[in-house]
Short mmCIF file of C-alpha atoms in Angstrom, two decimals:
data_model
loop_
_atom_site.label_atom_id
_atom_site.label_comp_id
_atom_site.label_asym_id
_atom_site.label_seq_id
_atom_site.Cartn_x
_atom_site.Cartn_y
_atom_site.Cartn_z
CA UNK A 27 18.31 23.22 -80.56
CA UNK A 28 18.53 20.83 -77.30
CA UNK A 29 16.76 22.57 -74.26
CA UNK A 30 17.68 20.43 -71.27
CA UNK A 31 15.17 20.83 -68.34
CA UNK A 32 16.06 19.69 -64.81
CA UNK A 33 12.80 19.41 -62.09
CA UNK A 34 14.06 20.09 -58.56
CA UNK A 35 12.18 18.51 -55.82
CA UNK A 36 10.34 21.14 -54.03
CA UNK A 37 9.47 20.41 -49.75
CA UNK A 38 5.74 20.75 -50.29
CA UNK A 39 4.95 17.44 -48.89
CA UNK A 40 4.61 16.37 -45.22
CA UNK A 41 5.54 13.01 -43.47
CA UNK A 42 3.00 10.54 -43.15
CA UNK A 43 2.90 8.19 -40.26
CA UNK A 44 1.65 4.59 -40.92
CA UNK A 45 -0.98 4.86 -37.93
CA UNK A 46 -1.57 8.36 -36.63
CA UNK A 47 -3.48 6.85 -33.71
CA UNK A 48 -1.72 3.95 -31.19
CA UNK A 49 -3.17 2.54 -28.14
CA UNK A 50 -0.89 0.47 -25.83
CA UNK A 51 -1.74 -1.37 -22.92
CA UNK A 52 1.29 -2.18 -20.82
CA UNK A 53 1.85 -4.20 -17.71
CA UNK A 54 2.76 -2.07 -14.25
CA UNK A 55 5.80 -4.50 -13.86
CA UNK A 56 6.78 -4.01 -17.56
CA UNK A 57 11.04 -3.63 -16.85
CA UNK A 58 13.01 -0.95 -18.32
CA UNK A 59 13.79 -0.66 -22.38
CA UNK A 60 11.46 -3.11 -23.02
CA UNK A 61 9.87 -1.97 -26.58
CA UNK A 62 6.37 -0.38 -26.19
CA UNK A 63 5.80 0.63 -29.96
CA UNK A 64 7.84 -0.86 -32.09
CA UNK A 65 9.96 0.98 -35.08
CA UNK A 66 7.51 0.03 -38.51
CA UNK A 67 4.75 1.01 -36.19
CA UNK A 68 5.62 4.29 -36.18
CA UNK A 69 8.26 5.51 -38.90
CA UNK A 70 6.70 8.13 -41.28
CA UNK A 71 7.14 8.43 -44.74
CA UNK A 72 7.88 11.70 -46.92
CA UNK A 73 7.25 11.62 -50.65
CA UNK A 74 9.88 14.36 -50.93
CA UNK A 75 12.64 11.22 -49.93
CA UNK A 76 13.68 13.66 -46.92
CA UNK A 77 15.39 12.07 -43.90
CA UNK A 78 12.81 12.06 -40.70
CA UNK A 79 13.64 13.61 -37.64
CA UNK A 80 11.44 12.89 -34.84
CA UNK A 81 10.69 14.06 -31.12
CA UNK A 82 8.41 12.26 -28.39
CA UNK A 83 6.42 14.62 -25.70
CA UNK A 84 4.09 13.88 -23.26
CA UNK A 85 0.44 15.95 -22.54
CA UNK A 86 -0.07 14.75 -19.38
CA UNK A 87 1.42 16.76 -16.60
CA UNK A 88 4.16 14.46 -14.18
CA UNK A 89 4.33 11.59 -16.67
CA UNK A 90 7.23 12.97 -18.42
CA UNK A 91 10.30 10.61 -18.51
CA UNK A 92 8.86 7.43 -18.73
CA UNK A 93 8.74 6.71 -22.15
CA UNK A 94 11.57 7.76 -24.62
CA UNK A 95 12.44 7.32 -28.64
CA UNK A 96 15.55 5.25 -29.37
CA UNK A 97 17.01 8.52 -31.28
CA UNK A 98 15.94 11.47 -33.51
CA UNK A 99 16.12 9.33 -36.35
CA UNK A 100 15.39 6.13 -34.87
CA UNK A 101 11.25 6.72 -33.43
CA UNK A 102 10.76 3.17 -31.92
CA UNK A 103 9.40 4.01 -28.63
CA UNK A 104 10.51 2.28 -25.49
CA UNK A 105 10.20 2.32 -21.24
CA UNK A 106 12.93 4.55 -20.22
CA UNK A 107 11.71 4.47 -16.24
CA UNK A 108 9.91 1.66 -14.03
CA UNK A 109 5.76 2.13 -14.06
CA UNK A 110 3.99 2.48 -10.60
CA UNK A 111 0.21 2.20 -11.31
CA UNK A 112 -0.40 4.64 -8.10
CA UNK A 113 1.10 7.20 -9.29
CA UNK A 114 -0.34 7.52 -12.79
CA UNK A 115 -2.72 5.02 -14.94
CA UNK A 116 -2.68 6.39 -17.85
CA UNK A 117 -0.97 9.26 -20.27
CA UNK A 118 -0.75 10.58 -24.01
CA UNK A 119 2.66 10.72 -26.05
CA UNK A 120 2.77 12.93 -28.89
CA UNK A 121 5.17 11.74 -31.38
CA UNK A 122 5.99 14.60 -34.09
CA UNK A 123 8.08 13.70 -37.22
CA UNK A 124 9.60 17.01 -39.65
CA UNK A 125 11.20 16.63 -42.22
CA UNK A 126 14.27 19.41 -41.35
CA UNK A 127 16.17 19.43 -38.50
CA UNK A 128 14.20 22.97 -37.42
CA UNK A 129 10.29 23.25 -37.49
CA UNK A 130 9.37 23.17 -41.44
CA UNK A 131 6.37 20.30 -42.18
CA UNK A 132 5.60 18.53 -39.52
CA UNK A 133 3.34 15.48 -38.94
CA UNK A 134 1.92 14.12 -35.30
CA UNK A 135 1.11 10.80 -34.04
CA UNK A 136 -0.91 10.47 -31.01
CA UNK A 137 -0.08 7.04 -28.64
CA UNK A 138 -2.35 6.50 -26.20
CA UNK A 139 -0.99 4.29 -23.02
CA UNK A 140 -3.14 2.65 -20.46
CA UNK A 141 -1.40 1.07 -17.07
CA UNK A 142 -2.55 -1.93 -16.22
CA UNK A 143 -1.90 -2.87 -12.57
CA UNK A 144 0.18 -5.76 -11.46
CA UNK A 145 0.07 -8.27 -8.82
CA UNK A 146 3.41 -6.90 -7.42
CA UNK A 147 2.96 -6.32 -3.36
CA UNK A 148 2.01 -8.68 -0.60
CA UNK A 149 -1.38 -8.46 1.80
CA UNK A 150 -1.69 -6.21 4.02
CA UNK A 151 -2.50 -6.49 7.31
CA UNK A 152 -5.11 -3.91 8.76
CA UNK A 153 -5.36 -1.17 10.03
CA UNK A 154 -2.04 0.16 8.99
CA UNK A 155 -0.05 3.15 8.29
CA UNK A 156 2.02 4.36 4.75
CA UNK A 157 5.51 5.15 5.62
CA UNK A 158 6.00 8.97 4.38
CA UNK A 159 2.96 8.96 2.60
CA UNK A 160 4.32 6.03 0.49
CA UNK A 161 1.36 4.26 -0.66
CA UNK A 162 3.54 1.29 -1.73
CA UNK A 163 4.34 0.47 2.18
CA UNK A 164 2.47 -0.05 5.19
CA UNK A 165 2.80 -0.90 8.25
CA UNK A 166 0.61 -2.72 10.90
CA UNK A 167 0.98 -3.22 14.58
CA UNK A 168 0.16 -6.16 16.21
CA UNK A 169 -3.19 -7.59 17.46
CA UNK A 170 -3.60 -8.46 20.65
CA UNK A 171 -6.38 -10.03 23.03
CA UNK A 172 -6.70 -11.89 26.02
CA UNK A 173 -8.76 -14.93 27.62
CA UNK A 174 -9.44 -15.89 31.13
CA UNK A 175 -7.84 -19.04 32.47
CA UNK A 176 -10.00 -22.21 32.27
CA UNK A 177 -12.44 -20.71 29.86
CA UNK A 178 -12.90 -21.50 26.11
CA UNK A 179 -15.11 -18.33 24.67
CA UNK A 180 -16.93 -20.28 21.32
CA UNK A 181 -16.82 -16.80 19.86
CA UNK A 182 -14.42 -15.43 17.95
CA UNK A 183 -11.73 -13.69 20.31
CA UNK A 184 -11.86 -9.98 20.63
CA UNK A 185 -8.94 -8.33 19.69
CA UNK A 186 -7.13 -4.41 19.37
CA UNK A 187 -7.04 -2.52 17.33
CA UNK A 188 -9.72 -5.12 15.33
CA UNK A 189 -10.03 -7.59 13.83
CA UNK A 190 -7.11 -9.95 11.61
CA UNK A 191 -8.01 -8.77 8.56
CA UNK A 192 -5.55 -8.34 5.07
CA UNK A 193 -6.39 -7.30 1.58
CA UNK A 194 -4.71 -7.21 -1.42
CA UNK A 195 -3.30 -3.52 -2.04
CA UNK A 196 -3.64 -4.40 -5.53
CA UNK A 197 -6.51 -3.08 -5.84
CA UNK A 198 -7.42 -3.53 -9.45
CA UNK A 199 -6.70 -7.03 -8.98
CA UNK A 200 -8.15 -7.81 -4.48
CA UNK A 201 -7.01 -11.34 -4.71
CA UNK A 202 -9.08 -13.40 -2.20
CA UNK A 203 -7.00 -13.48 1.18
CA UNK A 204 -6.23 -16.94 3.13
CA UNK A 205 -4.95 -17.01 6.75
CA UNK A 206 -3.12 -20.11 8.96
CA UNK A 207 -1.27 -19.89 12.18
CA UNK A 208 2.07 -20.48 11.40
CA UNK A 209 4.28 -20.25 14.61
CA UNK A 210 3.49 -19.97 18.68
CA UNK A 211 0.35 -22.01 18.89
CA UNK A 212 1.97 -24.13 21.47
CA UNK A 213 -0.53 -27.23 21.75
CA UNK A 214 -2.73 -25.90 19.30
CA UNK A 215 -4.45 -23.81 21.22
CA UNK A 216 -5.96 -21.36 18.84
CA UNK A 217 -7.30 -21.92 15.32
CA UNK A 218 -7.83 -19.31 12.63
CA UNK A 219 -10.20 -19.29 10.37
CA UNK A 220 -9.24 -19.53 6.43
CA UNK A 221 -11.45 -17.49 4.62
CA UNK A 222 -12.28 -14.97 7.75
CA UNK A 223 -9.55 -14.82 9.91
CA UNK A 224 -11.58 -14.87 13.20
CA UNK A 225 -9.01 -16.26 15.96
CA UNK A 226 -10.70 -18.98 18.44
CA UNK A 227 -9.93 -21.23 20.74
CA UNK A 228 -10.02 -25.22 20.99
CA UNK A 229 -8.96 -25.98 24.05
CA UNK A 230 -8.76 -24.70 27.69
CA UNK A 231 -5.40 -23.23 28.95
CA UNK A 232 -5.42 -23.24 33.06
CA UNK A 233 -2.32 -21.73 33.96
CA UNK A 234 -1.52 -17.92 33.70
CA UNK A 235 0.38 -17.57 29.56
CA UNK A 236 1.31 -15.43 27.17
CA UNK A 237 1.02 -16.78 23.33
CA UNK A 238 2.97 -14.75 20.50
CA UNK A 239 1.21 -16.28 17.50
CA UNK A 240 2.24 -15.63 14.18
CA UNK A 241 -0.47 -15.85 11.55
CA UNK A 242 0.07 -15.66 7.79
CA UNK A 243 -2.04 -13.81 4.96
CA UNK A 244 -2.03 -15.35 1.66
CA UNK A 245 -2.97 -14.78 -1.94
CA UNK A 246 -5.20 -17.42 -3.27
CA UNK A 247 -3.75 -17.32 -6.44
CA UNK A 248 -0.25 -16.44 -5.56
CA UNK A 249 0.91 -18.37 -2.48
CA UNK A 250 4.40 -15.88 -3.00
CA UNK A 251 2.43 -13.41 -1.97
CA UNK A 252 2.24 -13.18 1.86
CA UNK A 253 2.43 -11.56 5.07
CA UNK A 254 2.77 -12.00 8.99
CA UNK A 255 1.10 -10.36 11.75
CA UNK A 256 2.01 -10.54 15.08
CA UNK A 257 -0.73 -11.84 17.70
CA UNK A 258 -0.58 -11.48 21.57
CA UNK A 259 -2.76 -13.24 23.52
CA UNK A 260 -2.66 -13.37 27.70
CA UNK A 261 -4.11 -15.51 29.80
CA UNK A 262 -5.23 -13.79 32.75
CA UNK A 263 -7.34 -14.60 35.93
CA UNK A 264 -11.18 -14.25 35.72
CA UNK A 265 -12.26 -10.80 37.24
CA UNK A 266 -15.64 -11.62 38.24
CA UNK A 267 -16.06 -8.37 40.70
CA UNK A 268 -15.46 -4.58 39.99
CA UNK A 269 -13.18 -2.84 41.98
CA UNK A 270 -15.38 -0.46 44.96
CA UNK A 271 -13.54 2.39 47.12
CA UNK A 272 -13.49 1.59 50.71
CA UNK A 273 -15.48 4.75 51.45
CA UNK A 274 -18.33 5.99 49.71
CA UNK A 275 -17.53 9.80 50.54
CA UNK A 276 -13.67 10.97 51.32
CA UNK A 277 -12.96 14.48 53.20
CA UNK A 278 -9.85 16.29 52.89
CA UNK A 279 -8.96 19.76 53.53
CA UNK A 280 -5.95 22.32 52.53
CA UNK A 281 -4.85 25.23 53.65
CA UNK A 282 -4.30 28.92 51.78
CA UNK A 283 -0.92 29.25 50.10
CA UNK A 284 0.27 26.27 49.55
CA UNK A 285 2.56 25.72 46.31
CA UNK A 286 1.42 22.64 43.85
CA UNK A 287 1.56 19.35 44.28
CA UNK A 288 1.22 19.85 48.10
CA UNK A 289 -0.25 16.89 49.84
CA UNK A 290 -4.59 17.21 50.98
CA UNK A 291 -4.76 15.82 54.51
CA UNK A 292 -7.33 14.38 56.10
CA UNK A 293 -10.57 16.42 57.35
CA UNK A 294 -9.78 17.28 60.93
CA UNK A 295 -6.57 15.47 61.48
CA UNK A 296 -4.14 17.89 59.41
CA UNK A 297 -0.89 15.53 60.06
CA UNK A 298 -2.58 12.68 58.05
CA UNK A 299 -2.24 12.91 54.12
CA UNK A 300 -5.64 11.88 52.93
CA UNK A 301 -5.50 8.14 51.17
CA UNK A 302 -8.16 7.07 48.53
CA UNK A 303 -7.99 3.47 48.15
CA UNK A 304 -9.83 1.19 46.27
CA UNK A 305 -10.27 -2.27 46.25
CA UNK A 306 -11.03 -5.82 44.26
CA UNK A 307 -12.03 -8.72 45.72
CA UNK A 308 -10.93 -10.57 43.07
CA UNK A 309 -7.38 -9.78 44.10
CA UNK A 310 -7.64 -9.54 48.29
CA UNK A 311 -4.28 -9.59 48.54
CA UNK A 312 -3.23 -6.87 46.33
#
């Protein structure tokens, strides 16, 4: 008697992943479908010989999208949408392999990614304000100052709204900021300095002016990265007197009834508006 006996292969085991724990560390200015796990990293294995379907999720809430699988059957994981280190740093991908098409033995793999900042906007100038609550723009005004003709101040120049100051919104990486005057220092008037930015003066100017100087901020380590503020400095005339009122006490009277904005006349003489003037000696003509 011949008894033939056939074994069927029974689904009782699950897929295996080669690593069920990957950490990644990618660049902020990684571009698009560039390969963040590759596909042996991360294909699973089922000693029943069953085909692998697989599905990618995210557990960190507002990082979904970024980071996709090349297809169900296909788990290599790539970047899917351009990385901006201020709006997340870091998130956890869940990688789940079955071995059916529907939800029968299932396997997970846990990747870890870390953002890692790049160098990828110029100095800012400060104080400045983000466009729309963009923290990826913003925008200065320009300093301004002035000096008094005939007078070369050996201290730094006071300016509005502060000092020239930039820094490096990279903030992970605050590359050391270098200034220079780069346009409107008509007879080299002004210096900057490198490492501080204070704005002085070398020379005397003795004529009433007006100087639109245009100083640059650079990275130290990556002269590409730059920006220009604007700086106005006048040259005015010395005031060397406060102004004074030509009477220490004014009287005026008005009368019941009157709408608003009527004219106050003068105490006793109600034909004469009354007239508070001050003066400055500094400018006796004016």
């Amino acid at each position: 008697l011949q008894i033939i006996v056939t074994v069927l292969n029974e689904n009782d085991n699950s897929p295996v992943f080669p690593q069920p724990n990957i950490t990644r560390q990618v660049p902020e200015d990684t571009e698009v479908d560039t390969v963040i796990v590759a596909r042996e990293e991360v294909t699973a294995t089922d000693a029943d010989l069953d085909t692998i379907y697989y599905e990618l999720t995210t557990t960190v809430q507002n990082t979904d999208g970024y980071f996709a699988i090349r297809g169900v059957n296909n788990p290599e994981i790539y970047l899917k949408t351009a990385l901006d280190y201020d709006k997340f740093n870091s998130t956890t991908l869940l990688l789940y392999a079955r071995d059916r098409p529907v939800t029968t033995n299932t396997t997970t793999a846990t990747i870890t990614i870390t953002i890692k900042q790049s160098d990828t906007r110029a100095p800012w100038f400060l104080p400045c304000t983000q466009l729309h609550n963009d923290t990826s723009v913003c925008i200065s005004s320009p300093y301004s100052g002035r000096v008094n003709i005939s007078e070369m101040p050996t201290d730094p120049l006071l300016l509005e709204p502060g000092p020239i100051y930039a820094v490096d919104p990279d903030y992970t990486i605050s590359d050391r900021i270098v200034y220079r005057i780069v346009g409107g220092n008509t007879n080299e008037v002004f210096s900057v300095d490198a490492d501080t930015g204070n704005l002085t003066m070398n020379k005397i100017v003795t004529s009433p002016d007006s100087f639109l100087l245009q100083v640059m901020a650079t990275q130290v380590s990556n002269v590409r990265k730059y920006s220009i503020a604007t700086v106005v400095i006048k040259v005015i005339n010395k005031s060397n007197f406060p102004p004074y009122f030509e009477k220490g006490v004014y009287h005026g009277e008005v009368f019941v009834g009157l709408p608003q904005r009527s004219f106050v006349y003068q105490a006793g003489d109600p034909s004469t508006p009354l007239v508070i003037t001050a003066m400055d000696q500094d400018f006796p003509d004016v």
